[in-house]
GROMACS .gro file of C-alpha atoms in nm:
model
  223
    1MET     CA    1  -3.110   2.256   5.141
    2LYS     CA    2  -2.840   2.512   5.230
    3THR     CA    3  -2.625   2.385   4.942
    4ALA     CA    4  -2.915   2.415   4.698
    5LEU     CA    5  -2.992   2.768   4.820
    6LEU     CA    6  -2.627   2.869   4.787
    7LEU     CA    7  -2.607   2.732   4.433
    8SER     CA    8  -2.932   2.903   4.340
    9THR     CA    9  -2.807   3.237   4.475
   10LEU     CA   10  -2.474   3.192   4.299
   11SER     CA   11  -2.654   3.113   3.974
   12LEU     CA   12  -2.863   3.429   3.999
   13PHE     CA   13  -2.551   3.635   4.072
   14LEU     CA   14  -2.365   3.493   3.775
   15SER     CA   15  -2.663   3.547   3.548
   16SER     CA   16  -2.691   3.909   3.662
   17THR     CA   17  -2.318   3.963   3.618
   18ALA     CA   18  -2.323   3.810   3.272
   19TYR     CA   19  -2.605   4.038   3.165
   20SER     CA   20  -2.441   4.351   3.305
   21LYS     CA   21  -2.121   4.271   3.117
   22GLY     CA   22  -2.311   4.232   2.794
   23ILE     CA   23  -2.247   3.860   2.745
   24ILE     CA   24  -2.608   3.816   2.638
   25GLY     CA   25  -2.624   4.159   2.479
   26THR     CA   26  -2.715   4.515   2.572
   27VAL     CA   27  -3.041   4.708   2.552
   28ASP     CA   28  -3.051   5.054   2.396
   29LYS     CA   29  -3.314   5.320   2.335
   30TYR     CA   30  -3.406   5.388   1.974
   31LEU     CA   31  -3.625   5.652   1.813
   32VAL     CA   32  -3.877   5.546   1.550
   33VAL     CA   33  -3.809   5.845   1.327
   34LYS     CA   34  -4.146   5.853   1.147
   35THR     CA   35  -4.361   5.839   1.461
   36GLY     CA   36  -4.141   5.981   1.739
   37GLN     CA   37  -4.193   5.667   1.947
   38VAL     CA   38  -3.904   5.569   2.176
   39ILE     CA   39  -3.847   5.193   2.198
   40GLU     CA   40  -3.600   4.953   2.359
   41VAL     CA   41  -3.410   4.707   2.141
   42GLY     CA   42  -3.161   4.446   2.260
   43SER     CA   43  -2.842   4.402   2.060
   44THR     CA   44  -2.926   4.032   2.028
   45GLU     CA   45  -3.266   4.122   1.880
   46ILE     CA   46  -3.124   4.279   1.565
   47ASP     CA   47  -3.077   4.040   1.276
   48ASP     CA   48  -3.029   4.103   0.907
   49GLY     CA   49  -3.141   4.465   0.930
   50ILE     CA   50  -3.456   4.385   1.129
   51ALA     CA   51  -3.507   4.478   1.496
   52THR     CA   52  -3.755   4.303   1.725
   53TYR     CA   53  -3.899   4.499   2.019
   54TYR     CA   54  -4.189   4.491   2.264
   55ASP     CA   55  -4.456   4.754   2.201
   56TYR     CA   56  -4.610   4.825   2.543
   57SER     CA   57  -4.894   5.028   2.391
   58VAL     CA   58  -5.041   4.714   2.234
   59SER     CA   59  -4.871   4.452   2.457
   60LYS     CA   60  -4.707   4.261   2.175
   61ARG     CA   61  -4.371   4.209   2.008
   62LYS     CA   62  -4.312   4.380   1.674
   63LYS     CA   63  -4.050   4.394   1.403
   64ILE     CA   64  -3.913   4.705   1.234
   65GLU     CA   65  -3.636   4.781   0.988
   66VAL     CA   66  -3.324   4.923   1.154
   67SER     CA   67  -3.310   5.187   0.879
   68GLU     CA   68  -3.627   5.338   1.031
   69LEU     CA   69  -3.458   5.384   1.371
   70SER     CA   70  -3.204   5.617   1.526
   71LYS     CA   71  -2.998   5.492   1.820
   72SER     CA   72  -2.952   5.686   2.144
   73THR     CA   73  -2.605   5.812   2.227
   74ARG     CA   74  -2.415   5.945   2.529
   75LYS     CA   75  -2.190   6.149   2.302
   76GLU     CA   76  -2.225   6.524   2.263
   77ILE     CA   77  -2.402   6.657   1.955
   78ALA     CA   78  -2.404   7.033   1.882
   79GLY     CA   79  -2.307   7.096   2.245
   80VAL     CA   80  -2.600   6.888   2.376
   81LYS     CA   81  -2.566   6.574   2.589
   82ALA     CA   82  -2.820   6.336   2.742
   83GLY     CA   83  -2.886   6.422   3.105
   84GLU     CA   84  -2.813   6.792   3.063
   85SER     CA   85  -3.047   7.090   3.046
   86ILE     CA   86  -3.136   7.294   2.737
   87LEU     CA   87  -3.358   7.587   2.650
   88ALA     CA   88  -3.596   7.494   2.369
   89ARG     CA   89  -3.882   7.666   2.190
   90THR     CA   90  -4.200   7.455   2.194
   91TYR     CA   91  -4.571   7.504   2.152
   92LEU     CA   92  -4.764   7.666   2.436
   93GLY     CA   93  -5.020   7.442   2.607
   94ASN     CA   94  -5.265   7.305   2.351
   95SER     CA   95  -5.183   7.574   2.096
   96ARG     CA   96  -5.027   7.491   1.761
   97THR     CA   97  -4.947   7.854   1.680
   98GLU     CA   98  -4.811   8.013   2.000
   99THR     CA   99  -4.467   7.912   2.123
  100ILE     CA  100  -4.259   7.958   2.437
  101ILE     CA  101  -3.898   7.907   2.546
  102ARG     CA  102  -3.890   7.626   2.801
  103ILE     CA  103  -3.640   7.488   3.051
  104CYS     CA  104  -3.591   7.128   2.945
  105GLU     CA  105  -3.393   6.819   3.039
  106VAL     CA  106  -3.258   6.585   2.770
  107PHE     CA  107  -3.373   6.232   2.850
  108TYR     CA  108  -3.240   6.071   2.531
  109LEU     CA  109  -3.024   6.211   2.253
  110PHE     CA  110  -3.024   6.027   1.922
  111GLU     CA  111  -2.758   5.992   1.655
  112ASN     CA  112  -2.974   6.173   1.397
  113GLN     CA  113  -2.962   6.490   1.615
  114GLN     CA  114  -3.315   6.448   1.749
  115ALA     CA  115  -3.382   6.431   2.122
  116TYR     CA  116  -3.655   6.319   2.361
  117VAL     CA  117  -3.688   6.586   2.630
  118GLY     CA  118  -3.900   6.678   2.929
  119CYS     CA  119  -3.980   7.049   2.968
  120LYS     CA  120  -4.109   7.247   3.264
  121SER     CA  121  -4.468   7.365   3.236
  122THR     CA  122  -4.572   7.726   3.301
  123GLU     CA  123  -4.891   7.899   3.414
  124ALA     CA  124  -4.941   8.007   3.053
  125ASP     CA  125  -4.994   7.637   2.969
  126ARG     CA  126  -5.291   7.603   3.203
  127VAL     CA  127  -5.615   7.493   3.040
  128PRO     CA  128  -5.934   7.575   3.235
  129GLY     CA  129  -6.083   7.265   3.397
  130TYR     CA  130  -5.763   7.060   3.372
  131GLN     CA  131  -5.481   7.003   3.615
  132LEU     CA  132  -5.152   7.159   3.506
  133PRO     CA  133  -4.886   6.887   3.469
  134ASN     CA  134  -4.538   6.946   3.609
  135ARG     CA  135  -4.382   6.886   3.267
  136PHE     CA  136  -4.447   6.826   2.899
  137ASP     CA  137  -4.249   6.580   2.687
  138PHE     CA  138  -4.138   6.664   2.334
  139ILE     CA  139  -3.928   6.533   2.048
  140ILE     CA  140  -3.677   6.799   1.943
  141ASN     CA  141  -3.626   6.764   1.568
  142ASN     CA  142  -3.275   6.911   1.559
  143VAL     CA  143  -3.069   6.991   1.869
  144GLU     CA  144  -2.872   7.245   1.669
  145ASN     CA  145  -3.174   7.474   1.719
  146VAL     CA  146  -3.170   7.469   2.102
  147THR     CA  147  -2.959   7.650   2.361
  148ALA     CA  148  -2.719   7.408   2.528
  149GLU     CA  149  -2.544   7.405   2.864
  150ALA     CA  150  -2.199   7.552   2.920
  151ALA     CA  151  -1.961   7.440   3.194
  152SER     CA  152  -1.850   7.801   3.243
  153LEU     CA  153  -1.918   8.141   3.091
  154GLU     CA  154  -1.842   8.506   3.168
  155GLY     CA  155  -1.617   8.408   3.458
  156PHE     CA  156  -1.878   8.189   3.631
  157GLU     CA  157  -1.886   7.810   3.661
  158LYS     CA  158  -2.169   7.562   3.704
  159GLY     CA  159  -2.204   7.473   4.074
  160GLU     CA  160  -2.045   7.798   4.191
  161ASN     CA  161  -2.199   8.026   4.455
  162ALA     CA  162  -2.247   8.392   4.366
  163GLU     CA  163  -2.434   8.700   4.487
  164LEU     CA  164  -2.763   8.789   4.319
  165THR     CA  165  -2.775   9.161   4.233
  166ILE     CA  166  -3.146   9.185   4.140
  167ASP     CA  167  -3.477   9.085   4.295
  168THR     CA  168  -3.649   8.785   4.138
  169GLU     CA  169  -3.991   8.642   4.210
  170SER     CA  170  -3.862   8.427   4.497
  171ILE     CA  171  -3.509   8.551   4.576
  172LYS     CA  172  -3.409   8.897   4.701
  173ALA     CA  173  -3.107   9.091   4.578
  174GLY     CA  174  -2.797   9.039   4.791
  175ARG     CA  175  -2.875   8.673   4.857
  176THR     CA  176  -2.610   8.410   4.786
  177VAL     CA  177  -2.729   8.169   4.517
  178ARG     CA  178  -2.594   7.850   4.367
  179ILE     CA  179  -2.559   7.830   3.989
  180LEU     CA  180  -2.737   7.511   3.883
  181VAL     CA  181  -2.705   7.552   3.506
  182ILE     CA  182  -2.526   7.793   3.274
  183TYR     CA  183  -2.651   7.828   2.916
  184THR     CA  184  -2.447   7.932   2.616
  185ASN     CA  185  -2.669   8.240   2.561
  186GLY     CA  186  -2.559   8.395   2.891
  187GLU     CA  187  -2.860   8.288   3.097
  188ALA     CA  188  -2.844   8.069   3.408
  189LEU     CA  189  -3.063   7.880   3.654
  190VAL     CA  190  -3.001   7.962   4.019
  191GLN     CA  191  -3.135   7.859   4.358
  192LYS     CA  192  -3.080   7.990   4.710
  193ALA     CA  193  -2.742   7.861   4.829
  194GLY     CA  194  -2.764   7.593   5.098
  195PHE     CA  195  -3.119   7.494   5.000
  196ASN     CA  196  -3.149   7.115   4.979
  197ILE     CA  197  -2.777   7.069   4.916
  198LEU     CA  198  -2.830   6.690   4.903
  199ASP     CA  199  -3.093   6.719   4.631
  200SER     CA  200  -2.939   6.544   4.328
  201SER     CA  201  -3.258   6.533   4.119
  202GLY     CA  202  -3.274   6.669   3.767
  203ILE     CA  203  -3.353   7.032   3.701
  204LEU     CA  204  -3.724   6.957   3.643
  205ASN     CA  205  -3.768   6.804   3.990
  206LYS     CA  206  -3.563   7.038   4.206
  207LEU     CA  207  -3.719   7.114   4.544
  208GLY     CA  208  -3.768   7.485   4.603
  209ALA     CA  209  -3.776   7.776   4.361
  210VAL     CA  210  -3.537   7.783   4.067
  211GLU     CA  211  -3.500   8.115   3.886
  212LYS     CA  212  -3.376   8.186   3.533
  213ILE     CA  213  -3.160   8.499   3.519
  214GLN     CA  214  -2.887   8.664   3.316
  215LEU     CA  215  -2.531   8.592   3.431
  216SER     CA  216  -2.483   8.969   3.433
  217SER     CA  217  -2.721   8.974   3.732
  218LEU     CA  218  -2.462   8.787   3.940
  219SER     CA  219  -2.158   8.915   4.123
  220LYS     CA  220  -1.857   8.719   4.242
  221LEU     CA  221  -1.850   8.665   4.617
  222ASN     CA  222  -1.603   8.870   4.825
  223GLN     CA  223  -1.572   9.138   4.558
   0.00000   0.00000   0.00000
């Protein structure tokens, strides 16, 4: 019995290791360009220009031409990378005429320069009688039209502590803040320094208030 259990456990381990090393293929996210649907396709499920995938919306396997898809990438495109934050203009609430600049997180970036993003909701999005969601998801048609992150700008670096020189809605002037994100347009997202220092969640799920300010509203510490 012990021998059988050991062999079974070893078999599971080897199977898991083989999968993680790609021996039986890898699974990638793809964008169906015409519909904006994001699907998963295994490398072993692409044959002769046809990809097979499972469509969870109808609980069945489907086939689609690879030419209709765009593959996700971890590479940088127009300064944008998956996992980073951007500022993007989207529609406001249920409107199809009014727009707003939103704080967004790039979930998937695709080789055709489109991206699947989650964006923070605002009070302006509230519809009477409905609960306001924490975020809205969008397909960005071209990431060249968004504002990307910068590692450093105007003498400040992402992750650095600085002194806030203005009052914001939740943080008073003179308080030390941590720079969570710097954008290429000179804006930044900050939070009170020392607040939930172990919080490693994405920008959309940060605990506590996060404020968007101009970098010019910050001062170097000890100056």
